[in-house]
PDB file of C-alpha atoms in Angstrom:
ATOM      1  CA  MET Z   1       0.000   0.000   0.000  1.00 56.00           C
ATOM      2  CA  ALA Z   2       1.307   3.478  -0.853  1.00 73.00           C
ATOM      3  CA  THR Z   3       2.282   5.805   1.982  1.00 80.00           C
ATOM      4  CA  PRO Z   4      -0.791   7.893   2.829  1.00 85.00           C
ATOM      5  CA  ARG Z   5      -0.631  11.624   2.385  1.00 92.00           C
ATOM      6  CA  LEU Z   6      -2.126  12.131   5.843  1.00 95.00           C
ATOM      7  CA  GLN Z   7      -2.658   9.923   8.877  1.00 95.00           C
ATOM      8  CA  VAL Z   8      -5.212  11.013  11.470  1.00 96.00           C
ATOM      9  CA  ILE Z   9      -4.544   9.390  14.828  1.00 96.00           C
ATOM     10  CA  GLY Z  10      -7.841   9.268  16.669  1.00 95.00           C
ATOM     11  CA  GLY Z  11     -11.173   8.440  15.107  1.00 94.00           C
ATOM     12  CA  GLY Z  12     -13.412  10.495  17.378  1.00 92.00           C
ATOM     13  CA  LYS Z  13     -15.734  13.279  16.313  1.00 87.00           C
ATOM     14  CA  MET Z  14     -13.007  15.789  15.448  1.00 86.00           C
ATOM     15  CA  GLY Z  15     -10.885  13.226  13.622  1.00 91.00           C
ATOM     16  CA  GLU Z  16     -13.854  12.095  11.566  1.00 91.00           C
ATOM     17  CA  ALA Z  17     -14.946  15.691  10.953  1.00 85.00           C
ATOM     18  CA  LEU Z  18     -11.512  16.592   9.617  1.00 89.00           C
ATOM     19  CA  VAL Z  19     -11.348  13.596   7.279  1.00 92.00           C
ATOM     20  CA  ARG Z  20     -14.887  14.204   6.027  1.00 88.00           C
ATOM     21  CA  GLY Z  21     -14.062  17.833   5.390  1.00 84.00           C
ATOM     22  CA  LEU Z  22     -10.845  16.990   3.546  1.00 89.00           C
ATOM     23  CA  LEU Z  23     -12.693  14.528   1.350  1.00 91.00           C
ATOM     24  CA  ALA Z  24     -15.508  16.978   0.630  1.00 86.00           C
ATOM     25  CA  ALA Z  25     -12.970  19.678  -0.249  1.00 84.00           C
ATOM     26  CA  GLY Z  26     -11.126  17.348  -2.612  1.00 89.00           C
ATOM     27  CA  TRP Z  27      -7.903  17.786  -0.622  1.00 89.00           C
ATOM     28  CA  ALA Z  28      -7.015  14.141  -1.199  1.00 90.00           C
ATOM     29  CA  PRO Z  29      -8.707  10.953  -2.447  1.00 94.00           C
ATOM     30  CA  PRO Z  30      -9.870   8.428   0.171  1.00 96.00           C
ATOM     31  CA  ALA Z  31      -6.911   6.120  -0.525  1.00 94.00           C
ATOM     32  CA  ALA Z  32      -4.485   8.890   0.478  1.00 96.00           C
ATOM     33  CA  LEU Z  33      -5.943   9.147   3.993  1.00 97.00           C
ATOM     34  CA  ARG Z  34      -5.679   6.871   7.009  1.00 97.00           C
ATOM     35  CA  ILE Z  35      -7.449   6.985  10.383  1.00 97.00           C
ATOM     36  CA  VAL Z  36      -5.972   5.183  13.383  1.00 96.00           C
ATOM     37  CA  GLU Z  37      -8.704   3.955  15.712  1.00 96.00           C
ATOM     38  CA  ARG Z  38      -8.116   1.199  18.254  1.00 94.00           C
ATOM     39  CA  LEU Z  39     -11.726   0.617  19.347  1.00 95.00           C
ATOM     40  CA  PRO Z  40     -13.062  -2.132  17.022  1.00 96.00           C
ATOM     41  CA  ALA Z  41     -16.679  -0.943  17.070  1.00 97.00           C
ATOM     42  CA  ARG Z  42     -15.735   2.645  16.280  1.00 97.00           C
ATOM     43  CA  ALA Z  43     -13.296   1.500  13.579  1.00 97.00           C
ATOM     44  CA  ALA Z  44     -16.100  -0.482  11.940  1.00 97.00           C
ATOM     45  CA  GLU Z  45     -18.327   2.627  11.974  1.00 96.00           C
ATOM     46  CA  LEU Z  46     -15.607   4.681  10.303  1.00 97.00           C
ATOM     47  CA  ARG Z  47     -15.086   2.076   7.575  1.00 96.00           C
ATOM     48  CA  ASP Z  48     -18.810   2.172   6.816  1.00 96.00           C
ATOM     49  CA  ARG Z  49     -18.987   5.971   6.821  1.00 94.00           C
ATOM     50  CA  LEU Z  50     -15.714   6.724   5.029  1.00 95.00           C
ATOM     51  CA  ALA Z  51     -15.541   4.344   2.111  1.00 94.00           C
ATOM     52  CA  GLY Z  52     -12.052   3.901   0.742  1.00 95.00           C
ATOM     53  CA  VAL Z  53     -10.262   5.444   3.731  1.00 96.00           C
ATOM     54  CA  ASP Z  54      -7.828   3.082   5.451  1.00 96.00           C
ATOM     55  CA  VAL Z  55      -8.797   2.522   9.086  1.00 97.00           C
ATOM     56  CA  ALA Z  56      -6.043   0.867  11.120  1.00 95.00           C
ATOM     57  CA  ALA Z  57      -5.538  -0.074  14.754  1.00 94.00           C
ATOM     58  CA  GLU Z  58      -1.937   1.193  14.907  1.00 92.00           C
ATOM     59  CA  PRO Z  59      -0.150   4.121  13.271  1.00 92.00           C
ATOM     60  CA  ASP Z  60       2.363   3.671  10.463  1.00 90.00           C
ATOM     61  CA  THR Z  61       4.421   5.909   8.216  1.00 90.00           C
ATOM     62  CA  ALA Z  62       2.747   8.817   6.431  1.00 92.00           C
ATOM     63  CA  ASP Z  63       3.704  12.097   4.811  1.00 93.00           C
ATOM     64  CA  GLY Z  64       2.079  13.908   7.721  1.00 95.00           C
ATOM     65  CA  HIS Z  65       0.221  13.113  10.930  1.00 96.00           C
ATOM     66  CA  VAL Z  66      -2.691  14.697  12.785  1.00 96.00           C
ATOM     67  CA  LEU Z  67      -3.099  13.955  16.490  1.00 96.00           C
ATOM     68  CA  ALA Z  68      -6.843  13.991  17.149  1.00 94.00           C
ATOM     69  CA  VAL Z  69      -6.829  12.206  20.502  1.00 93.00           C
ATOM     70  CA  LYS Z  70      -7.832  13.254  23.996  1.00 90.00           C
ATOM     71  CA  PRO Z  71      -5.209  15.247  25.914  1.00 87.00           C
ATOM     72  CA  ASP Z  72      -4.530  12.330  28.272  1.00 88.00           C
ATOM     73  CA  ASP Z  73      -3.731  10.083  25.296  1.00 92.00           C
ATOM     74  CA  VAL Z  74      -1.278  12.426  23.581  1.00 91.00           C
ATOM     75  CA  GLU Z  75       1.968  10.963  24.960  1.00 90.00           C
ATOM     76  CA  SER Z  76       1.050   7.374  24.074  1.00 92.00           C
ATOM     77  CA  ALA Z  77       0.002   8.447  20.577  1.00 92.00           C
ATOM     78  CA  CYS Z  78       3.309  10.264  20.102  1.00 91.00           C
ATOM     79  CA  ARG Z  79       5.325   7.284  21.314  1.00 89.00           C
ATOM     80  CA  ALA Z  80       3.466   5.035  18.882  1.00 89.00           C
ATOM     81  CA  LEU Z  81       4.991   7.038  16.004  1.00 89.00           C
ATOM     82  CA  GLY Z  82       8.426   5.665  16.884  1.00 78.00           C
ATOM     83  CA  GLY Z  83      11.788   6.819  18.177  1.00 68.00           C
ATOM     84  CA  THR Z  84      13.169   8.501  15.070  1.00 65.00           C
ATOM     85  CA  PRO Z  85      12.185  11.916  13.701  1.00 68.00           C
ATOM     86  CA  THR Z  86       8.986  11.558  11.761  1.00 70.00           C
ATOM     87  CA  SER Z  87       6.985  13.574   9.254  1.00 90.00           C
ATOM     88  CA  PRO Z  88       5.379  16.750  10.584  1.00 95.00           C
ATOM     89  CA  VAL Z  89       2.833  16.344  13.343  1.00 96.00           C
ATOM     90  CA  LEU Z  90      -0.244  18.565  13.593  1.00 97.00           C
ATOM     91  CA  SER Z  91      -1.934  18.312  16.983  1.00 95.00           C
ATOM     92  CA  ILE Z  92      -5.540  19.316  17.602  1.00 92.00           C
ATOM     93  CA  ALA Z  93      -5.535  18.040  21.202  1.00 88.00           C
ATOM     94  CA  ALA Z  94      -6.964  20.812  23.372  1.00 82.00           C
ATOM     95  CA  GLY Z  95      -4.522  22.444  25.769  1.00 82.00           C
ATOM     96  CA  VAL Z  96      -1.485  20.282  24.954  1.00 89.00           C
ATOM     97  CA  THR Z  97       1.569  22.482  24.427  1.00 92.00           C
ATOM     98  CA  THR Z  98       4.163  22.044  21.701  1.00 94.00           C
ATOM     99  CA  ALA Z  99       6.786  21.480  24.432  1.00 93.00           C
ATOM    100  CA  ARG Z 100       4.784  18.561  25.803  1.00 92.00           C
ATOM    101  CA  LEU Z 101       4.341  17.139  22.307  1.00 93.00           C
ATOM    102  CA  GLU Z 102       8.016  17.516  21.444  1.00 93.00           C
ATOM    103  CA  ALA Z 103       9.028  15.777  24.677  1.00 92.00           C
ATOM    104  CA  ALA Z 104       6.967  12.724  23.697  1.00 92.00           C
ATOM    105  CA  LEU Z 105       8.121  12.624  20.049  1.00 93.00           C
ATOM    106  CA  ALA Z 106      11.523  11.867  18.599  1.00 91.00           C
ATOM    107  CA  PRO Z 107      13.912  14.851  18.886  1.00 91.00           C
ATOM    108  CA  GLY Z 108      13.683  17.138  15.891  1.00 92.00           C
ATOM    109  CA  THR Z 109      10.144  16.199  14.901  1.00 94.00           C
ATOM    110  CA  PRO Z 110       8.344  19.259  13.473  1.00 95.00           C
ATOM    111  CA  VAL Z 111       5.237  20.022  15.544  1.00 96.00           C
ATOM    112  CA  VAL Z 112       2.367  22.380  14.816  1.00 97.00           C
ATOM    113  CA  ARG Z 113      -0.314  22.862  17.456  1.00 96.00           C
ATOM    114  CA  ALA Z 114      -3.804  23.812  16.333  1.00 96.00           C
ATOM    115  CA  MET Z 115      -7.247  24.503  17.716  1.00 93.00           C
ATOM    116  CA  PRO Z 116      -9.985  23.839  15.152  1.00 91.00           C
ATOM    117  CA  ASN Z 117     -13.713  23.482  15.727  1.00 91.00           C
ATOM    118  CA  THR Z 118     -16.426  21.088  14.583  1.00 87.00           C
ATOM    119  CA  PRO Z 119     -17.892  23.207  11.751  1.00 90.00           C
ATOM    120  CA  ALA Z 120     -14.915  21.824   9.816  1.00 86.00           C
ATOM    121  CA  LEU Z 121     -17.369  19.021   9.038  1.00 81.00           C
ATOM    122  CA  VAL Z 122     -19.241  21.363   6.683  1.00 85.00           C
ATOM    123  CA  GLY Z 123     -16.191  23.219   5.428  1.00 85.00           C
ATOM    124  CA  ALA Z 124     -16.826  26.188   7.714  1.00 92.00           C
ATOM    125  CA  GLY Z 125     -14.345  25.594  10.492  1.00 93.00           C
ATOM    126  CA  ALA Z 126     -12.275  28.156  12.351  1.00 96.00           C
ATOM    127  CA  ALA Z 127      -8.772  27.180  13.439  1.00 96.00           C
ATOM    128  CA  ALA Z 128      -5.646  28.798  14.832  1.00 98.00           C
ATOM    129  CA  ILE Z 129      -2.144  27.330  14.541  1.00 98.00           C
ATOM    130  CA  ALA Z 130       1.243  27.844  16.198  1.00 98.00           C
ATOM    131  CA  GLY Z 131       4.540  26.138  15.453  1.00 97.00           C
ATOM    132  CA  GLY Z 132       6.931  24.355  17.791  1.00 96.00           C
ATOM    133  CA  ALA Z 133      10.711  24.624  18.018  1.00 95.00           C
ATOM    134  CA  ALA Z 134      11.451  22.540  14.900  1.00 94.00           C
ATOM    135  CA  ALA Z 135       8.547  23.804  12.804  1.00 96.00           C
ATOM    136  CA  THR Z 136       9.551  25.871   9.789  1.00 96.00           C
ATOM    137  CA  PRO Z 137       7.375  28.260   7.775  1.00 96.00           C
ATOM    138  CA  ALA Z 138       6.896  25.370   5.340  1.00 96.00           C
ATOM    139  CA  HIS Z 139       5.440  23.220   8.118  1.00 96.00           C
ATOM    140  CA  LEU Z 140       3.044  26.005   9.095  1.00 97.00           C
ATOM    141  CA  ASP Z 141       2.064  26.301   5.424  1.00 96.00           C
ATOM    142  CA  TRP Z 142       1.382  22.549   5.380  1.00 96.00           C
ATOM    143  CA  ALA Z 143      -0.774  22.732   8.530  1.00 96.00           C
ATOM    144  CA  GLU Z 144      -2.650  25.707   7.125  1.00 96.00           C
ATOM    145  CA  GLN Z 145      -3.259  23.779   3.905  1.00 92.00           C
ATOM    146  CA  VAL Z 146      -4.703  20.824   5.825  1.00 93.00           C
ATOM    147  CA  LEU Z 147      -6.996  22.879   8.048  1.00 94.00           C
ATOM    148  CA  GLY Z 148      -7.669  25.455   5.340  1.00 92.00           C
ATOM    149  CA  ALA Z 149      -9.397  22.763   3.313  1.00 86.00           C
ATOM    150  CA  VAL Z 150     -12.154  22.786   5.924  1.00 87.00           C
ATOM    151  CA  GLY Z 151     -12.376  26.434   6.962  1.00 92.00           C
ATOM    152  CA  THR Z 152     -10.544  29.572   8.013  1.00 95.00           C
ATOM    153  CA  VAL Z 153      -7.067  29.392   9.564  1.00 97.00           C
ATOM    154  CA  VAL Z 154      -5.232  32.095  11.497  1.00 98.00           C
ATOM    155  CA  ARG Z 155      -1.695  32.043  12.899  1.00 98.00           C
ATOM    156  CA  VAL Z 156      -1.129  33.129  16.507  1.00 97.00           C
ATOM    157  CA  ASP Z 157       1.533  32.904  19.179  1.00 96.00           C
ATOM    158  CA  GLU Z 158       1.177  29.671  21.090  1.00 95.00           C
ATOM    159  CA  GLY Z 159       0.241  31.513  24.270  1.00 93.00           C
ATOM    160  CA  LEU Z 160      -2.983  32.594  22.587  1.00 96.00           C
ATOM    161  CA  LEU Z 161      -4.160  29.092  21.665  1.00 94.00           C
ATOM    162  CA  ASP Z 162      -5.904  28.596  25.004  1.00 91.00           C
ATOM    163  CA  PRO Z 163      -8.031  31.743  24.467  1.00 95.00           C
ATOM    164  CA  VAL Z 164      -8.726  30.507  20.932  1.00 95.00           C
ATOM    165  CA  THR Z 165      -9.948  27.261  22.476  1.00 92.00           C
ATOM    166  CA  GLY Z 166     -12.247  29.132  24.846  1.00 94.00           C
ATOM    167  CA  LEU Z 167     -13.643  31.310  22.068  1.00 97.00           C
ATOM    168  CA  SER Z 168     -13.911  29.454  18.761  1.00 96.00           C
ATOM    169  CA  GLY Z 169     -13.019  25.914  19.839  1.00 92.00           C
ATOM    170  CA  SER Z 170     -15.897  25.793  22.306  1.00 95.00           C
ATOM    171  CA  GLY Z 171     -17.902  28.493  20.515  1.00 97.00           C
ATOM    172  CA  PRO Z 172     -20.146  26.216  18.436  1.00 96.00           C
ATOM    173  CA  ALA Z 173     -21.534  24.695  21.626  1.00 97.00           C
ATOM    174  CA  TYR Z 174     -22.419  28.153  22.930  1.00 98.00           C
ATOM    175  CA  LEU Z 175     -24.327  28.932  19.740  1.00 98.00           C
ATOM    176  CA  PHE Z 176     -26.061  25.550  19.729  1.00 98.00           C
ATOM    177  CA  LEU Z 177     -27.258  26.321  23.259  1.00 98.00           C
ATOM    178  CA  VAL Z 178     -28.527  29.703  22.039  1.00 98.00           C
ATOM    179  CA  ALA Z 179     -30.326  27.950  19.172  1.00 98.00           C
ATOM    180  CA  GLU Z 180     -31.901  25.472  21.600  1.00 98.00           C
ATOM    181  CA  ALA Z 181     -33.153  28.285  23.810  1.00 98.00           C
ATOM    182  CA  MET Z 182     -34.522  30.293  20.872  1.00 98.00           C
ATOM    183  CA  VAL Z 183     -36.420  27.268  19.528  1.00 98.00           C
ATOM    184  CA  ASP Z 184     -37.940  26.705  22.966  1.00 98.00           C
ATOM    185  CA  ALA Z 185     -38.827  30.394  23.149  1.00 98.00           C
ATOM    186  CA  GLY Z 186     -40.639  30.190  19.827  1.00 98.00           C
ATOM    187  CA  VAL Z 187     -42.671  27.258  21.133  1.00 98.00           C
ATOM    188  CA  LEU Z 188     -43.404  29.201  24.326  1.00 98.00           C
ATOM    189  CA  VAL Z 189     -44.985  32.056  22.369  1.00 98.00           C
ATOM    190  CA  GLY Z 190     -47.132  29.747  20.228  1.00 98.00           C
ATOM    191  CA  LEU Z 191     -45.117  28.488  17.232  1.00 98.00           C
ATOM    192  CA  SER Z 192     -44.873  24.808  16.388  1.00 98.00           C
ATOM    193  CA  ARG Z 193     -41.454  23.315  17.149  1.00 98.00           C
ATOM    194  CA  ALA Z 194     -40.810  22.626  13.458  1.00 98.00           C
ATOM    195  CA  THR Z 195     -41.627  26.208  12.484  1.00 98.00           C
ATOM    196  CA  SER Z 196     -39.581  27.632  15.349  1.00 98.00           C
ATOM    197  CA  HIS Z 197     -36.604  25.439  14.449  1.00 98.00           C
ATOM    198  CA  ALA Z 198     -36.694  26.468  10.781  1.00 98.00           C
ATOM    199  CA  LEU Z 199     -36.876  30.155  11.665  1.00 98.00           C
ATOM    200  CA  VAL Z 200     -34.085  29.963  14.246  1.00 98.00           C
ATOM    201  CA  VAL Z 201     -31.688  28.087  11.954  1.00 98.00           C
ATOM    202  CA  GLN Z 202     -32.209  30.558   9.108  1.00 98.00           C
ATOM    203  CA  THR Z 203     -31.975  33.528  11.477  1.00 98.00           C
ATOM    204  CA  LEU Z 204     -28.603  32.364  12.812  1.00 98.00           C
ATOM    205  CA  LEU Z 205     -27.352  31.473   9.342  1.00 97.00           C
ATOM    206  CA  GLY Z 206     -28.488  34.785   7.863  1.00 97.00           C
ATOM    207  CA  ALA Z 207     -27.096  36.827  10.745  1.00 97.00           C
ATOM    208  CA  ALA Z 208     -23.713  35.090  10.434  1.00 96.00           C
ATOM    209  CA  ARG Z 209     -23.617  35.713   6.704  1.00 96.00           C
ATOM    210  CA  LEU Z 210     -24.575  39.353   7.176  1.00 96.00           C
ATOM    211  CA  LEU Z 211     -21.839  39.733   9.777  1.00 96.00           C
ATOM    212  CA  ALA Z 212     -19.280  38.107   7.456  1.00 95.00           C
ATOM    213  CA  GLU Z 213     -20.226  40.122   4.371  1.00 96.00           C
ATOM    214  CA  SER Z 214     -21.021  43.520   5.866  1.00 96.00           C
ATOM    215  CA  PRO Z 215     -18.274  46.130   6.335  1.00 96.00           C
ATOM    216  CA  GLU Z 216     -19.918  47.026   9.644  1.00 96.00           C
ATOM    217  CA  GLY Z 217     -19.210  45.338  12.951  1.00 95.00           C
ATOM    218  CA  PRO Z 218     -21.683  43.529  15.224  1.00 97.00           C
ATOM    219  CA  GLU Z 219     -22.479  46.650  17.248  1.00 97.00           C
ATOM    220  CA  ALA Z 220     -23.592  48.611  14.168  1.00 97.00           C
ATOM    221  CA  LEU Z 221     -25.590  45.682  12.790  1.00 97.00           C
ATOM    222  CA  ARG Z 222     -27.367  45.248  16.120  1.00 97.00           C
ATOM    223  CA  ALA Z 223     -28.166  48.962  16.270  1.00 96.00           C
ATOM    224  CA  ALA Z 224     -29.576  48.862  12.737  1.00 96.00           C
ATOM    225  CA  VAL Z 225     -32.353  46.468  13.778  1.00 96.00           C
ATOM    226  CA  THR Z 226     -33.047  48.147  17.134  1.00 97.00           C
ATOM    227  CA  SER Z 227     -35.680  50.841  16.666  1.00 95.00           C
ATOM    228  CA  PRO Z 228     -36.371  53.200  19.594  1.00 95.00           C
ATOM    229  CA  ALA Z 229     -38.982  51.673  21.909  1.00 95.00           C
ATOM    230  CA  GLY Z 230     -39.385  48.778  19.436  1.00 96.00           C
ATOM    231  CA  THR Z 231     -39.698  45.032  19.821  1.00 97.00           C
ATOM    232  CA  THR Z 232     -35.981  44.350  19.432  1.00 97.00           C
ATOM    233  CA  ALA Z 233     -35.127  46.948  22.082  1.00 97.00           C
ATOM    234  CA  ALA Z 234     -37.529  45.211  24.461  1.00 97.00           C
ATOM    235  CA  GLY Z 235     -35.954  41.837  23.771  1.00 97.00           C
ATOM    236  CA  LEU Z 236     -32.409  43.152  24.178  1.00 97.00           C
ATOM    237  CA  ARG Z 237     -33.350  44.778  27.477  1.00 97.00           C
ATOM    238  CA  ALA Z 238     -34.506  41.390  28.759  1.00 97.00           C
ATOM    239  CA  LEU Z 239     -31.236  39.776  27.657  1.00 97.00           C
ATOM    240  CA  GLU Z 240     -29.148  42.478  29.302  1.00 97.00           C
ATOM    241  CA  SER Z 241     -31.217  42.212  32.479  1.00 97.00           C
ATOM    242  CA  ALA Z 242     -30.390  38.511  32.559  1.00 97.00           C
ATOM    243  CA  ALA Z 243     -26.677  39.320  32.164  1.00 97.00           C
ATOM    244  CA  VAL Z 244     -26.395  37.289  28.959  1.00 97.00           C
ATOM    245  CA  ARG Z 245     -23.412  39.340  27.786  1.00 97.00           C
ATOM    246  CA  ALA Z 246     -21.598  38.684  31.069  1.00 97.00           C
ATOM    247  CA  ALA Z 247     -22.467  34.985  30.829  1.00 98.00           C
ATOM    248  CA  PHE Z 248     -20.716  34.748  27.457  1.00 98.00           C
ATOM    249  CA  LEU Z 249     -17.669  36.519  28.866  1.00 98.00           C
ATOM    250  CA  ASP Z 250     -17.603  34.073  31.783  1.00 98.00           C
ATOM    251  CA  ALA Z 251     -18.022  31.094  29.445  1.00 98.00           C
ATOM    252  CA  VAL Z 252     -15.033  32.041  27.290  1.00 98.00           C
ATOM    253  CA  VAL Z 253     -12.869  32.716  30.351  1.00 98.00           C
ATOM    254  CA  ALA Z 254     -13.873  29.407  31.971  1.00 97.00           C
ATOM    255  CA  ALA Z 255     -13.164  27.431  28.798  1.00 94.00           C
ATOM    256  CA  THR Z 256      -9.819  29.203  28.374  1.00 93.00           C
ATOM    257  CA  GLU Z 257      -8.786  28.354  31.932  1.00 93.00           C
ATOM    258  CA  ARG Z 258      -9.844  24.743  31.444  1.00 91.00           C
ATOM    259  CA  SER Z 259      -7.721  24.543  28.291  1.00 86.00           C
ATOM    260  CA  ARG Z 260      -4.716  25.801  30.242  1.00 85.00           C
ATOM    261  CA  ALA Z 261      -5.372  23.229  32.971  1.00 86.00           C
ATOM    262  CA  LEU Z 262      -5.501  20.384  30.440  1.00 77.00           C
ATOM    263  CA  GLY Z 263      -2.094  21.381  29.112  1.00 69.00           C
ATOM    264  CA  GLY Z 264      -0.490  21.629  32.521  1.00 63.00           C
TER     265      GLY Z 264
END
């Protein structure tokens, strides 16, 4: 079998999302990708869902590797790659520093640490990357190419990857919770759940697109739909009274601190 272009170690949700996104983007054909998943039941699921992608129980050689395992499993995954310098390693394990990765890998292995998020599954991910001691600009270009196939990539200093985790890494869950609450609110005021769901999804999608395409920032866009003494003003007053803004600030800070703790 030819050496795969990319080996994803860890077949969980993020690993599968990345491979699905790469396939959908045409980054590589299925035969050029490998997923390493040790749980037999999960490996069988991946083979069914990702036709043509090699699913193996142990890692092997590849042109590049992505670590998509839980933080506690990072060292064992690194050791499984062997004792000699390997192809570049891109880690998406939350909170795990490049120093910790480099200590577990063969000396001289190029490491790039990243924080993506699950919208990579639909080609709309947001990721930040930072290079380790042996990572060159070419390795950062490679990591950006991999993650760029499934969304937007920014480069930051490694010290900012924990805040990135708290903001965009965990961010989809915050918005899903908002969507849940808005659907329930629509039902509360008399809409059917199906109607409320359809309206909420399109409202969030349209607002995000407007935010992305408008030259104005979120404050100006919010003001544009807030007429004096109008319905939106009444709704915003209720949200501010409930300290929703402060709750989002607290959520990002809490997630950032948890990311730092995981990497400690």
